[in-house]
mmCIF file with all atom_site columns, C-alpha atoms and ligand atoms in Angstrom:
data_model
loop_
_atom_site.group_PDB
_atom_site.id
_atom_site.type_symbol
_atom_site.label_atom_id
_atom_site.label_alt_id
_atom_site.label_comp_id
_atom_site.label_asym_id
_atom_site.label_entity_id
_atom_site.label_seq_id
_atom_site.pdbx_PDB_ins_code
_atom_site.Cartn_x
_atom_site.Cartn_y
_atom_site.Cartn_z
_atom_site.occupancy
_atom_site.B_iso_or_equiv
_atom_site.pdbx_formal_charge
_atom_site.auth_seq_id
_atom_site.auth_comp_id
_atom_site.auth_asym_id
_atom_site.auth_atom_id
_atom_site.pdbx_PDB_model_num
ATOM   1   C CA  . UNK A 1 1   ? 85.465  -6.483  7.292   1.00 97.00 ? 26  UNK A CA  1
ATOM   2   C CA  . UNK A 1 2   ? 82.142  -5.526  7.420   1.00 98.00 ? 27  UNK A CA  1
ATOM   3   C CA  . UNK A 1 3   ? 79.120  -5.313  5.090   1.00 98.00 ? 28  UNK A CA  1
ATOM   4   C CA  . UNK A 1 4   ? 75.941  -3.317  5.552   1.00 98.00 ? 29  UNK A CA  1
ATOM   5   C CA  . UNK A 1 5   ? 73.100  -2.502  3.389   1.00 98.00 ? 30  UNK A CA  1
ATOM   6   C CA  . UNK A 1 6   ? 68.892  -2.688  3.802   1.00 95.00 ? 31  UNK A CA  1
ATOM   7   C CA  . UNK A 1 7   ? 67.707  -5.793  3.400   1.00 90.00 ? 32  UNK A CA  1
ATOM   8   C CA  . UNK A 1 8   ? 67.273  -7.272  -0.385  1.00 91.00 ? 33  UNK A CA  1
ATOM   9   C CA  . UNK A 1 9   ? 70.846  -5.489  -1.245  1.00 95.00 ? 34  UNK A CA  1
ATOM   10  C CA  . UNK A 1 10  ? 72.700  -8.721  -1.906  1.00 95.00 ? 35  UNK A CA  1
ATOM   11  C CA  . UNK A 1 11  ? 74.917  -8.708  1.457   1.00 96.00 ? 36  UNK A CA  1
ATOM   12  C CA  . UNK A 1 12  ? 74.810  -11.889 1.724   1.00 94.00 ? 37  UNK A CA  1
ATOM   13  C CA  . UNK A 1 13  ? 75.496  -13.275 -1.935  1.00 96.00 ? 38  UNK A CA  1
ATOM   14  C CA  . UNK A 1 14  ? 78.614  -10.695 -2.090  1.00 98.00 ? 39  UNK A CA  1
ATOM   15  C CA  . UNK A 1 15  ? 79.740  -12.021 1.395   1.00 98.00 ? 40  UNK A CA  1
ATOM   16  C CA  . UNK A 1 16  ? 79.942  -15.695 -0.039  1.00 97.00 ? 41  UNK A CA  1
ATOM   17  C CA  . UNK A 1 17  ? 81.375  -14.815 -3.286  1.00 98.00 ? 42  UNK A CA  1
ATOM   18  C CA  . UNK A 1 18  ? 83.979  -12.427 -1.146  1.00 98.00 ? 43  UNK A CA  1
ATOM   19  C CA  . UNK A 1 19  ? 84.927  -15.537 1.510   1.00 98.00 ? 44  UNK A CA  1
ATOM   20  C CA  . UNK A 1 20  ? 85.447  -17.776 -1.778  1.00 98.00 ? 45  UNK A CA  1
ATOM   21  C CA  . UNK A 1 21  ? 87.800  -15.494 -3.467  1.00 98.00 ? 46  UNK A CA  1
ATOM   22  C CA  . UNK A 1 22  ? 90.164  -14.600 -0.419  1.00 97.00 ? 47  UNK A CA  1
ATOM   23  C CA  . UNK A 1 23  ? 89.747  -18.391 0.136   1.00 97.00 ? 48  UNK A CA  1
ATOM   24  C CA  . UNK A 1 24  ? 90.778  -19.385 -3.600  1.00 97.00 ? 49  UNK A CA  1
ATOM   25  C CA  . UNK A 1 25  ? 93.715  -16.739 -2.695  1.00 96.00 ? 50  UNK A CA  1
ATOM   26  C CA  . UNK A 1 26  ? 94.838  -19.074 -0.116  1.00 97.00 ? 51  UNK A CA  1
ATOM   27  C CA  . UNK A 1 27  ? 93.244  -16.910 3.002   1.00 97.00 ? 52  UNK A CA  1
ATOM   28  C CA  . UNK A 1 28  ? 92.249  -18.245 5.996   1.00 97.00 ? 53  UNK A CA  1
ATOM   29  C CA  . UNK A 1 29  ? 88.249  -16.380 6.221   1.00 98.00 ? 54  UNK A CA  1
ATOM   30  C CA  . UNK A 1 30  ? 85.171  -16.735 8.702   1.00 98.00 ? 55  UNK A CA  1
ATOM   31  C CA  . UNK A 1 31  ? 81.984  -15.851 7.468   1.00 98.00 ? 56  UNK A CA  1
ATOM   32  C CA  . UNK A 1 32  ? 79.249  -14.735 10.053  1.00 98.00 ? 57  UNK A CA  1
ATOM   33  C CA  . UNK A 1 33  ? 76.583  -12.623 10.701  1.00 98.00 ? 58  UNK A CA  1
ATOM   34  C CA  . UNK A 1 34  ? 74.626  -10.316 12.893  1.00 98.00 ? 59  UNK A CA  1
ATOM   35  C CA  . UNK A 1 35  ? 72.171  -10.853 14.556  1.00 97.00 ? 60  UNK A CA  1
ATOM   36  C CA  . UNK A 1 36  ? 73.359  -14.104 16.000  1.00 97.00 ? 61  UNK A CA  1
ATOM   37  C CA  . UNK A 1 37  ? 71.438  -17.450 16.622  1.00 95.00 ? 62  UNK A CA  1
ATOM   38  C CA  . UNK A 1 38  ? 72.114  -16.615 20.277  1.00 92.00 ? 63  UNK A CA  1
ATOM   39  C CA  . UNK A 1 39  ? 69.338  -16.819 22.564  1.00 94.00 ? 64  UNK A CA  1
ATOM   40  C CA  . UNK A 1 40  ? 69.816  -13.182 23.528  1.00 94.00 ? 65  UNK A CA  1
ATOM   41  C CA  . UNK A 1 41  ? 67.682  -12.543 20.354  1.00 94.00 ? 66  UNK A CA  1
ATOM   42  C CA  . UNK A 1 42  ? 65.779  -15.756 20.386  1.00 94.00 ? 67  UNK A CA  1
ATOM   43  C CA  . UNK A 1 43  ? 64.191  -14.300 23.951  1.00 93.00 ? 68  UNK A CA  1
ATOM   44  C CA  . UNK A 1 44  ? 63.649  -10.666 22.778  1.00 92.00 ? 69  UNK A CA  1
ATOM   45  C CA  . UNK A 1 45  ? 61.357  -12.010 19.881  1.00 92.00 ? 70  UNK A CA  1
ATOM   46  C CA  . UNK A 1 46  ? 59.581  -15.111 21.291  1.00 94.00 ? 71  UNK A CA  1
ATOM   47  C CA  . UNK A 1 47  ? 59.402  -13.393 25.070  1.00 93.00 ? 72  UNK A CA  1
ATOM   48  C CA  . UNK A 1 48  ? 59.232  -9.376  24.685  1.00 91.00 ? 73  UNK A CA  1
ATOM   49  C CA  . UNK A 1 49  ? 57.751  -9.111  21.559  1.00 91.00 ? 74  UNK A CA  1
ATOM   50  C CA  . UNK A 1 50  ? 54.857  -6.801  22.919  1.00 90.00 ? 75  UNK A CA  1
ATOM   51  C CA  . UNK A 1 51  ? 57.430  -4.890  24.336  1.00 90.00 ? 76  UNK A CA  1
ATOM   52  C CA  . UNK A 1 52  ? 59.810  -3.941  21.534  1.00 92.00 ? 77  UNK A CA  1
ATOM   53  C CA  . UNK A 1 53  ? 61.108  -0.243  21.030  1.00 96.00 ? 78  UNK A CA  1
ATOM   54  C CA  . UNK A 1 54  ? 64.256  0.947   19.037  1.00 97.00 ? 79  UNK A CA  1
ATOM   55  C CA  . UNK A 1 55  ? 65.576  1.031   23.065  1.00 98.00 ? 80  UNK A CA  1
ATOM   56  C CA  . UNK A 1 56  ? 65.433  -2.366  23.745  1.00 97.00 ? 81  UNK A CA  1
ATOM   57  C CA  . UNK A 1 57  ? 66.161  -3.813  20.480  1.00 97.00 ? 82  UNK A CA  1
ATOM   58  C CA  . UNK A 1 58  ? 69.274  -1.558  20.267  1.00 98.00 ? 83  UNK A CA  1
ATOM   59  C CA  . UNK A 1 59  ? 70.365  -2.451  23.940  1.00 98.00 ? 84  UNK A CA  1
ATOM   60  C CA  . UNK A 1 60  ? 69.482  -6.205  22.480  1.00 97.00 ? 85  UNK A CA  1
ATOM   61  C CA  . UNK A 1 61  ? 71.522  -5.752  19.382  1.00 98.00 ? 86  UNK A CA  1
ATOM   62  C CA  . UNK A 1 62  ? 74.406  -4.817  21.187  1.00 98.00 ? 87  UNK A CA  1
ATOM   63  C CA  . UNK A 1 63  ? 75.001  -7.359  24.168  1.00 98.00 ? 88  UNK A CA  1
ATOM   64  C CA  . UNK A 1 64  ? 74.001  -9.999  21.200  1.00 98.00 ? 89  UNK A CA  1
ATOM   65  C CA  . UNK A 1 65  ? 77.044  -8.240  19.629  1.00 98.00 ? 90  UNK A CA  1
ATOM   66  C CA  . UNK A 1 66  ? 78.973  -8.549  22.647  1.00 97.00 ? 91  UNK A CA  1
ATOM   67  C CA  . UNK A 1 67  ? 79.093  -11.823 23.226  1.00 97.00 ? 92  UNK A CA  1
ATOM   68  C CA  . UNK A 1 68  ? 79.577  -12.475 18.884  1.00 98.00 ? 93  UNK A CA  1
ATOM   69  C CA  . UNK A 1 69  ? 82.733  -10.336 19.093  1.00 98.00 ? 94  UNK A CA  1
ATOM   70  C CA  . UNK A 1 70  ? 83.781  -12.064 22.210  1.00 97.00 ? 95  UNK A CA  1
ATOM   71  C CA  . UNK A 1 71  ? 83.324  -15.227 21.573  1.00 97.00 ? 96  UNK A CA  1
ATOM   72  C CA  . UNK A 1 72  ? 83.965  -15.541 17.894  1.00 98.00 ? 97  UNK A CA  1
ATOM   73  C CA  . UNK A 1 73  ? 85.530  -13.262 16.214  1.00 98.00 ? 98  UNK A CA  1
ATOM   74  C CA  . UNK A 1 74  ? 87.794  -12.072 18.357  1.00 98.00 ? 99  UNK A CA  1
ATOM   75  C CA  . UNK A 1 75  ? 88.974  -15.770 18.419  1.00 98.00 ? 100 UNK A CA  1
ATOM   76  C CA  . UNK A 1 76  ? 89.031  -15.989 15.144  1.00 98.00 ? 101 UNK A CA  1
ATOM   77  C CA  . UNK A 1 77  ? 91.138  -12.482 14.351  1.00 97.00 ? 102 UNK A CA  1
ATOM   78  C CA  . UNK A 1 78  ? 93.882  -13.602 16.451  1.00 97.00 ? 103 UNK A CA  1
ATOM   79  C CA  . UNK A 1 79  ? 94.058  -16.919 14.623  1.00 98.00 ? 104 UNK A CA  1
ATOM   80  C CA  . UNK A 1 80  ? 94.692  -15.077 11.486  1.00 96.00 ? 105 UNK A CA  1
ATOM   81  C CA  . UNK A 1 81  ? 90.778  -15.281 10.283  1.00 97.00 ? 106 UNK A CA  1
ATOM   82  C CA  . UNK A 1 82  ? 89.831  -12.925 7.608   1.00 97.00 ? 107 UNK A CA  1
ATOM   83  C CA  . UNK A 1 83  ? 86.312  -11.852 9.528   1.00 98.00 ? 108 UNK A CA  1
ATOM   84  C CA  . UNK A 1 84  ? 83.262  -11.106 7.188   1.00 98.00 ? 109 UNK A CA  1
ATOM   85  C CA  . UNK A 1 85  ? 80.538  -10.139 8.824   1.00 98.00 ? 110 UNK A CA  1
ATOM   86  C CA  . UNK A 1 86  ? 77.180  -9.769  7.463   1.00 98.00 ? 111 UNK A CA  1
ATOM   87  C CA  . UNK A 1 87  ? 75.682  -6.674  9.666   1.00 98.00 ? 112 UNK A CA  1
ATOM   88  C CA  . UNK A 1 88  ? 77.295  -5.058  12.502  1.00 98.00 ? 113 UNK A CA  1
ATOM   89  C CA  . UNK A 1 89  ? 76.494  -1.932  14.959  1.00 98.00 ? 114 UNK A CA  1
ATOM   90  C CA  . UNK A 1 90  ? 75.674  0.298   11.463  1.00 98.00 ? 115 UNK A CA  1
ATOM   91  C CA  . UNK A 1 91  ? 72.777  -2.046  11.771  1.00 98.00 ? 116 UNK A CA  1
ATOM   92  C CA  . UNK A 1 92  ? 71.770  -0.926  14.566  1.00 98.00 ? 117 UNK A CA  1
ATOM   93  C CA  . UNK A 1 93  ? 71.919  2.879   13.918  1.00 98.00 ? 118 UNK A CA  1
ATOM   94  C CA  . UNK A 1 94  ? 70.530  2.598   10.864  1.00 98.00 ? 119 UNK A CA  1
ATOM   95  C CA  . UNK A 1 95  ? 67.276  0.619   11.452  1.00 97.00 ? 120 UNK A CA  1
ATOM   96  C CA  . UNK A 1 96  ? 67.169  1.287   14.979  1.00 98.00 ? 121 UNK A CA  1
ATOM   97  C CA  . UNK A 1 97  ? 67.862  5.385   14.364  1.00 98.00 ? 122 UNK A CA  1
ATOM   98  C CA  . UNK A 1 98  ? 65.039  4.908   11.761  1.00 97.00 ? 123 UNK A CA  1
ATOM   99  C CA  . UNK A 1 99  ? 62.831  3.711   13.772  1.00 96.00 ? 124 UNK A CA  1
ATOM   100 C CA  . UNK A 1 100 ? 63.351  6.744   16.614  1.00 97.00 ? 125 UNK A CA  1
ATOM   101 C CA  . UNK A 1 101 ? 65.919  6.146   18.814  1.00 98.00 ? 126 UNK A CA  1
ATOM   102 C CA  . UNK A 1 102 ? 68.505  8.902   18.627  1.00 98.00 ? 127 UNK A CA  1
ATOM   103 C CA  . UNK A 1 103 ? 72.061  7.961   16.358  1.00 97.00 ? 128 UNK A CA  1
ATOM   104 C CA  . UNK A 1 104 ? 74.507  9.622   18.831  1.00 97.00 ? 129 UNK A CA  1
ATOM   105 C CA  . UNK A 1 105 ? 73.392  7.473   21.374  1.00 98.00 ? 130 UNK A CA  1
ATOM   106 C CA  . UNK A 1 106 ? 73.293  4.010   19.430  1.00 98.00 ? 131 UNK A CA  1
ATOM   107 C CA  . UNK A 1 107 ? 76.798  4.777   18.416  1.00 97.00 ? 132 UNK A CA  1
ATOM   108 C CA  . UNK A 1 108 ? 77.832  5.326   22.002  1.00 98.00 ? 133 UNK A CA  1
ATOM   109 C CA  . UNK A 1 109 ? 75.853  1.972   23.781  1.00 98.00 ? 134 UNK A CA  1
ATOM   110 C CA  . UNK A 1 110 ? 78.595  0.521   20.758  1.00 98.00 ? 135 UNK A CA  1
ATOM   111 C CA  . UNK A 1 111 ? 80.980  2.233   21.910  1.00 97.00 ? 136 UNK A CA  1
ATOM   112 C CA  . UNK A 1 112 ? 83.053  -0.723  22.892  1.00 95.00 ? 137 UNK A CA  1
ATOM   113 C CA  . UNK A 1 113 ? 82.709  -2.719  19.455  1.00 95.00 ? 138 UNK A CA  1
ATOM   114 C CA  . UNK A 1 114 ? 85.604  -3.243  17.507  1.00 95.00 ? 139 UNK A CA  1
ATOM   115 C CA  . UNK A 1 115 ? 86.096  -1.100  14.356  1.00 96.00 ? 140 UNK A CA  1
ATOM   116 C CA  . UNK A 1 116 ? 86.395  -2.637  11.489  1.00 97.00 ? 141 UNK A CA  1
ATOM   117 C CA  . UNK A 1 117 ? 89.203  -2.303  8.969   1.00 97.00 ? 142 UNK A CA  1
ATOM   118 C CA  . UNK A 1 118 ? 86.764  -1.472  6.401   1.00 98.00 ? 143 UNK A CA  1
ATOM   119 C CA  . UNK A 1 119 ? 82.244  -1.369  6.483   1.00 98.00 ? 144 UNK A CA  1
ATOM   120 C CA  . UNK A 1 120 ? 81.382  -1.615  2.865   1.00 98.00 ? 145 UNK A CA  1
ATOM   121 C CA  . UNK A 1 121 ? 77.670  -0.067  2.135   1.00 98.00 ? 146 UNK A CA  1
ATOM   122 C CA  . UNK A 1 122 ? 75.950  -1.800  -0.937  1.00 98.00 ? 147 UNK A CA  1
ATOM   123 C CA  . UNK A 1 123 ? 73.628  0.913   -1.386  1.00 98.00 ? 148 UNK A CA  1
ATOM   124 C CA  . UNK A 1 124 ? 70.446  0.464   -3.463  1.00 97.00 ? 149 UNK A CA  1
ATOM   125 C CA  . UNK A 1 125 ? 67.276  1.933   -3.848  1.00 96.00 ? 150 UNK A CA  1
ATOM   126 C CA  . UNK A 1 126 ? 64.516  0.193   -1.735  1.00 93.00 ? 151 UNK A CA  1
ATOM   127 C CA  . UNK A 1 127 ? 61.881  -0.271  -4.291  1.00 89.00 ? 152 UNK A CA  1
ATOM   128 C CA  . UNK A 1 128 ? 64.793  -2.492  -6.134  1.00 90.00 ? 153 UNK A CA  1
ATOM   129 C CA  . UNK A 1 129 ? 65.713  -4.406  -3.014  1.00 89.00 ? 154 UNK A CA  1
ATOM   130 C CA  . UNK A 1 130 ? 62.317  -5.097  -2.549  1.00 82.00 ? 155 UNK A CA  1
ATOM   131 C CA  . UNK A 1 131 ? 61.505  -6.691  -5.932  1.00 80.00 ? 156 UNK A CA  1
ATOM   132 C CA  . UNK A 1 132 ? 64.989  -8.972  -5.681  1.00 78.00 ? 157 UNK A CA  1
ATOM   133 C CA  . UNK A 1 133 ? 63.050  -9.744  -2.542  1.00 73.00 ? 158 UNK A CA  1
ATOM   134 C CA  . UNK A 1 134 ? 59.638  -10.487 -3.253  1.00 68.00 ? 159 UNK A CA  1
ATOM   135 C CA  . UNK A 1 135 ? 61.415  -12.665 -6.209  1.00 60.00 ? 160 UNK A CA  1
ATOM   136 C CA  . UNK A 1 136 ? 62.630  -15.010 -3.708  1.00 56.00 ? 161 UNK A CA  1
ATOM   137 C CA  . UNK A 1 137 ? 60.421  -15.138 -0.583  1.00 52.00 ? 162 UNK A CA  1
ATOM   138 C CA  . UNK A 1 138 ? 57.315  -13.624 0.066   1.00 50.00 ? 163 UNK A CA  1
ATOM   139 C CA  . UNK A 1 139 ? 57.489  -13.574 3.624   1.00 50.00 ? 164 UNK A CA  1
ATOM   140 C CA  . UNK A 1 140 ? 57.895  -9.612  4.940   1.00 51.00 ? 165 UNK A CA  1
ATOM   141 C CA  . UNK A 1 141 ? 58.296  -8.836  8.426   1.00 55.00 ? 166 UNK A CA  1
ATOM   142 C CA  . UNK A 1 142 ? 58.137  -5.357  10.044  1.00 45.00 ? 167 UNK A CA  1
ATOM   143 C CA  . UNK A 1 143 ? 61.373  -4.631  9.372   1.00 48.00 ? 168 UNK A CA  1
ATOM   144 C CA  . UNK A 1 144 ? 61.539  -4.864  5.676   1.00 55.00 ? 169 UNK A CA  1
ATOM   145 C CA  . UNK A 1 145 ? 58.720  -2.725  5.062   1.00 80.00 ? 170 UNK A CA  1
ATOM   146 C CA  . UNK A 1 146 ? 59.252  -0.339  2.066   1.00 87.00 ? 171 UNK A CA  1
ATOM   147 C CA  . UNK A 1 147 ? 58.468  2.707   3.759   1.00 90.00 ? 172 UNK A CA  1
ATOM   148 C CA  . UNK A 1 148 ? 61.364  2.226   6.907   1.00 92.00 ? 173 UNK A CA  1
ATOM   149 C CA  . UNK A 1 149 ? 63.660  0.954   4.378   1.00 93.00 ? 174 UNK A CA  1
ATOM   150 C CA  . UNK A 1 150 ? 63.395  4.484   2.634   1.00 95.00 ? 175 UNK A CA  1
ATOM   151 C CA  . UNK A 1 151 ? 64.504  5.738   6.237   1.00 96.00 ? 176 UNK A CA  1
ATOM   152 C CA  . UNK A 1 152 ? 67.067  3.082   7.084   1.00 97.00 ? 177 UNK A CA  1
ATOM   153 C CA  . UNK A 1 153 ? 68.665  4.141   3.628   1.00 97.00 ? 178 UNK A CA  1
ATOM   154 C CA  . UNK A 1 154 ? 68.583  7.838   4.804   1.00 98.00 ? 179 UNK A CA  1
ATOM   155 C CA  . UNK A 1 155 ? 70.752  7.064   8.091   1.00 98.00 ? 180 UNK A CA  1
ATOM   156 C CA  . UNK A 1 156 ? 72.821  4.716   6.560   1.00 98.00 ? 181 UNK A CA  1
ATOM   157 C CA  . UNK A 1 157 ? 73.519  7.898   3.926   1.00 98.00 ? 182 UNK A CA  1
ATOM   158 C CA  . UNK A 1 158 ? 74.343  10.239  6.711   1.00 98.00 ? 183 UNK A CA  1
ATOM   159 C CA  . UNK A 1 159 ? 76.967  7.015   8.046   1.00 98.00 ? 184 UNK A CA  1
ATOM   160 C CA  . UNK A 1 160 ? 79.021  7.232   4.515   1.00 98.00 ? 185 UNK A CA  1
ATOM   161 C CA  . UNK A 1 161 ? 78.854  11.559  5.118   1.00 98.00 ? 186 UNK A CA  1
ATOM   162 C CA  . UNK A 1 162 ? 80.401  10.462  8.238   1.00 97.00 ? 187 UNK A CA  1
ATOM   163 C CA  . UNK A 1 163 ? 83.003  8.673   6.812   1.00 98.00 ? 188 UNK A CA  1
ATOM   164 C CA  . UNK A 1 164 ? 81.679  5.436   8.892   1.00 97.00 ? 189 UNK A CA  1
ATOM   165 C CA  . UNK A 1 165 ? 80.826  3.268   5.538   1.00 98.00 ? 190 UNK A CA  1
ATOM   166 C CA  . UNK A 1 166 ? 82.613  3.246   2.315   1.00 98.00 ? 191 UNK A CA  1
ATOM   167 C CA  . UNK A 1 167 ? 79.650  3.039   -0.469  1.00 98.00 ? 192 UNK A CA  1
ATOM   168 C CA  . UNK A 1 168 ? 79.023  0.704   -3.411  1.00 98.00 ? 193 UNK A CA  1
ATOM   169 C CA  . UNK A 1 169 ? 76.297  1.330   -5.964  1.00 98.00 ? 194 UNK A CA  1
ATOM   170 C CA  . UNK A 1 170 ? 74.247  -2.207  -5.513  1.00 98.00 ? 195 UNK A CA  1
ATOM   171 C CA  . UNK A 1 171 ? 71.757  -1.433  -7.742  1.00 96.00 ? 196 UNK A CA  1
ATOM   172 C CA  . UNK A 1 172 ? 74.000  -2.723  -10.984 1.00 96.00 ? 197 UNK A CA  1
ATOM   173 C CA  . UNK A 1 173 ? 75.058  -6.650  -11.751 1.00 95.00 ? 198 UNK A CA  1
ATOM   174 C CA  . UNK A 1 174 ? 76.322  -8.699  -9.202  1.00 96.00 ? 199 UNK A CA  1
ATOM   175 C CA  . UNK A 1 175 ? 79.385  -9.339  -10.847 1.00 97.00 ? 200 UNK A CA  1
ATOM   176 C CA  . UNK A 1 176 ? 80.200  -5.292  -10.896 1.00 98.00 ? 201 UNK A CA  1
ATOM   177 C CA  . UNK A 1 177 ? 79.072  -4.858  -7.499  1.00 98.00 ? 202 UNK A CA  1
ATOM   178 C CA  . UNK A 1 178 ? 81.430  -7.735  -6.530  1.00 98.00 ? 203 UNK A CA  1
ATOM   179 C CA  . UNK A 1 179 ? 84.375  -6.276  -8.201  1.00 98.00 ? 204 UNK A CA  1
ATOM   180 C CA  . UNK A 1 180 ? 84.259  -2.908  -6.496  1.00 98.00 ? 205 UNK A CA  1
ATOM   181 C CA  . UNK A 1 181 ? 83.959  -5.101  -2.785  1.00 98.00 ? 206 UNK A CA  1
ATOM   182 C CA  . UNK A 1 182 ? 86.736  -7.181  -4.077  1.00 98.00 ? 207 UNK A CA  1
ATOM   183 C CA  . UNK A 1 183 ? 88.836  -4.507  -4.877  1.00 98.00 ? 208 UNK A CA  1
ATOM   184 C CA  . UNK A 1 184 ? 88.075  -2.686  -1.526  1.00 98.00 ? 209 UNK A CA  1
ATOM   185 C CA  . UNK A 1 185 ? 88.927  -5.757  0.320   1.00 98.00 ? 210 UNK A CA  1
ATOM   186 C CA  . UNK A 1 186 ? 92.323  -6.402  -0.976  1.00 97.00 ? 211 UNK A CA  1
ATOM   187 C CA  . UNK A 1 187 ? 93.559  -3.200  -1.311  1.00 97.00 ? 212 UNK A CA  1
ATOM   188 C CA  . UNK A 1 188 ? 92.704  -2.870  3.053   1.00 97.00 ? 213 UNK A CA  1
ATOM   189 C CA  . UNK A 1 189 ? 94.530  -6.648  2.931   1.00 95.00 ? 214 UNK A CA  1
ATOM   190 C CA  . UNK A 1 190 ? 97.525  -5.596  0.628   1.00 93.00 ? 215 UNK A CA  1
ATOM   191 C CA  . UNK A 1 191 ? 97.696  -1.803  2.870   1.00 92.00 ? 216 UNK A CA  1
ATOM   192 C CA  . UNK A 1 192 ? 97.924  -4.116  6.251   1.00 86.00 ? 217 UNK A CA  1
ATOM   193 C CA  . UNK A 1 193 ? 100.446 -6.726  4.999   1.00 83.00 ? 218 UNK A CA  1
ATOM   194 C CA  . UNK A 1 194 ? 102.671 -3.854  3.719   1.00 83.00 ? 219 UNK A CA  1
ATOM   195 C CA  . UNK A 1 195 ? 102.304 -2.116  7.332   1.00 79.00 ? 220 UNK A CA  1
ATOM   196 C CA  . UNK A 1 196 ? 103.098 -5.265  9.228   1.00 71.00 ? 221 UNK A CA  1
ATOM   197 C CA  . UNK A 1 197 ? 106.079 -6.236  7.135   1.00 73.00 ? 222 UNK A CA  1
ATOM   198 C CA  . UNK A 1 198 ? 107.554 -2.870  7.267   1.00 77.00 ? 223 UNK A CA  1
ATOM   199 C CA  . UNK A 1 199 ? 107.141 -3.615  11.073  1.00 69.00 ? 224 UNK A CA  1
ATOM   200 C CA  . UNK A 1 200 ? 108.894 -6.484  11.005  1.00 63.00 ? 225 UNK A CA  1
ATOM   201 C CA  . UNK A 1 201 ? 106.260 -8.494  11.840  1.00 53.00 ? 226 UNK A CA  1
ATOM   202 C CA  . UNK A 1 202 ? 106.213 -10.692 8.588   1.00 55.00 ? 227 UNK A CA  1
HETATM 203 P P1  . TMP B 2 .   ? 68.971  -10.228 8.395   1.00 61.99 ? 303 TMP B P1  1
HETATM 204 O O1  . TMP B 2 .   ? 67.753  -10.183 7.517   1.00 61.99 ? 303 TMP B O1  1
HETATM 205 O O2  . TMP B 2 .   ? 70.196  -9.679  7.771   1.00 61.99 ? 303 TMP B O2  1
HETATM 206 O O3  . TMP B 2 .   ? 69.160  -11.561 9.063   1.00 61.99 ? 303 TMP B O3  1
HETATM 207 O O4  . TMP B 2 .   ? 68.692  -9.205  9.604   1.00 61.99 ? 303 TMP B O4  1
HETATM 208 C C1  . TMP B 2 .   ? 67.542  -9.292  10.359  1.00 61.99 ? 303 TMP B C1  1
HETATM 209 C C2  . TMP B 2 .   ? 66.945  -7.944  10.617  1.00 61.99 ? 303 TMP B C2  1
HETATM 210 O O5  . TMP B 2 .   ? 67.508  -7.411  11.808  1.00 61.99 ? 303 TMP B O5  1
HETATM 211 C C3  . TMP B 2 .   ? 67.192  -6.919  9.520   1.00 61.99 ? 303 TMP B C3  1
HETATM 212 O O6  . TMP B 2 .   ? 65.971  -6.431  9.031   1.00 61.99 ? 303 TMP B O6  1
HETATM 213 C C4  . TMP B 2 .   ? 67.943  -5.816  10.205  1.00 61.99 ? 303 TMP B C4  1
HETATM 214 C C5  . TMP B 2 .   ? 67.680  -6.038  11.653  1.00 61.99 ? 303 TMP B C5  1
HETATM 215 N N1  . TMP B 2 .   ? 68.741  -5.574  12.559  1.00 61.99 ? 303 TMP B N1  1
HETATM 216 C C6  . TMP B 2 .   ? 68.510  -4.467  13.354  1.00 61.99 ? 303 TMP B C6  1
HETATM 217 O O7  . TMP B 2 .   ? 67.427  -3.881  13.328  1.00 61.99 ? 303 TMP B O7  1
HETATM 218 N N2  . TMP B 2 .   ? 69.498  -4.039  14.186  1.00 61.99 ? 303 TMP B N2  1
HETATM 219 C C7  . TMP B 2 .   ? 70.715  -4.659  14.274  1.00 61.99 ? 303 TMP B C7  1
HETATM 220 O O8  . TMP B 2 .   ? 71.590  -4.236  15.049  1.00 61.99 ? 303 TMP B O8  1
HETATM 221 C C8  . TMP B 2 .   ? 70.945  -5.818  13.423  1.00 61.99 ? 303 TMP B C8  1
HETATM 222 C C9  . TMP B 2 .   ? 72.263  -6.515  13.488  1.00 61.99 ? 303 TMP B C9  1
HETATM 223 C C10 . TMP B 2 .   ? 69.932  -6.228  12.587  1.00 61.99 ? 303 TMP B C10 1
#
């Protein structure tokens, strides 16, 4: 499973509390996240900073991506790993798309990327995500400026008219917010068991 969201929309704290409950349920679960610590994205930063464009960070994005899938989480699926990952190709057409490069062809340079069996959207109004921020660090980069987050929201929008993301208002208590994921996530975990064991495979 997958979840998305701007940055300051709790993605992380909902990942954690998600990976201890299908723990506590007796689940085997991988957290991880995108991007990676790989140097793919160290070198793009530290070497080709000057040089940055939605292009090259999307093209970036995805080998990064790549090698994640390939090297860990595939692994990990076929070891009976419930995958969480914080951030996936969405990412990359929503910030990427915001910041010019077309959606349509984002989507296709991902082409390859395994789909996951469900991309939960916490969605939440920037100006929020920005206080819950600015509560906790007050560090901002480029990329959580208010004004692209307004934009990254927009494409991640048009992803959930697509039928890409499955949305969750974000803006309420953590606790409701996690109830709605947690619910999402074990009814695609309850649908799959059923489908396997009417397979014969359990
Ligand atoms: P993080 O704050 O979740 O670690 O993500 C780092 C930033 O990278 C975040 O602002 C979103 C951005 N990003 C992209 O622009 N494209 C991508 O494909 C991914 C995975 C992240």
């Amino acid at each position: 499973m997958v979840l998305e969201g701007i940055d300051g929309s709790g993605k992380t704290t909902i990942a954690n509390m998600i990976i201890k409950g299908l723990s506590e349920r007796g689940l085997k679960t991988l957290y991880t996240y995108e991007p990676t610590d790989s140097e793919v994205v160290t070198v793009l930063k530290t070497k080709y900073g000057d040089l940055r464009d939605p292009y090259i960070d999307a093209l970036t994005f995805a080998l990064d991506r790549l090698l994640h899938v390939k090297s860990k989480v595939l692994p990990a699926l076929k070891q009976g790993y419930i995958v969480v990952c914080d951030r996936y190709y969405y990412s990359s057409v929503a910030y990427q798309g915001a910041m010019g490069a077309p959606i349509e062809w984002i989507l296709e340079v991902n082409k390859w990327a395994l789909k996951p069996h469900i991309a939960i959207y916490l969605d939440v109004d920037p100006a929020v995500a920005f206080k819950r921020k600015e509560s906790m660090v007050s560090r901002f980069s480029e990329f959580e400026k208010l004004e692209l987050q307004y934009r990254v929201r927009e494409v991640y929008l048009r992803l959930v008219e697509m039928g890409l993301l499955v949305p969750v208002d974000a803006s309420r208590d953590i606790r409701e917010v996690y109830s709605d994921v947690e619910r999402l996530v074990l009814g695609v975990i309850e649908k799959k068991t059923s489908s396997l064991a009417s397979r014969g495979d359990l």
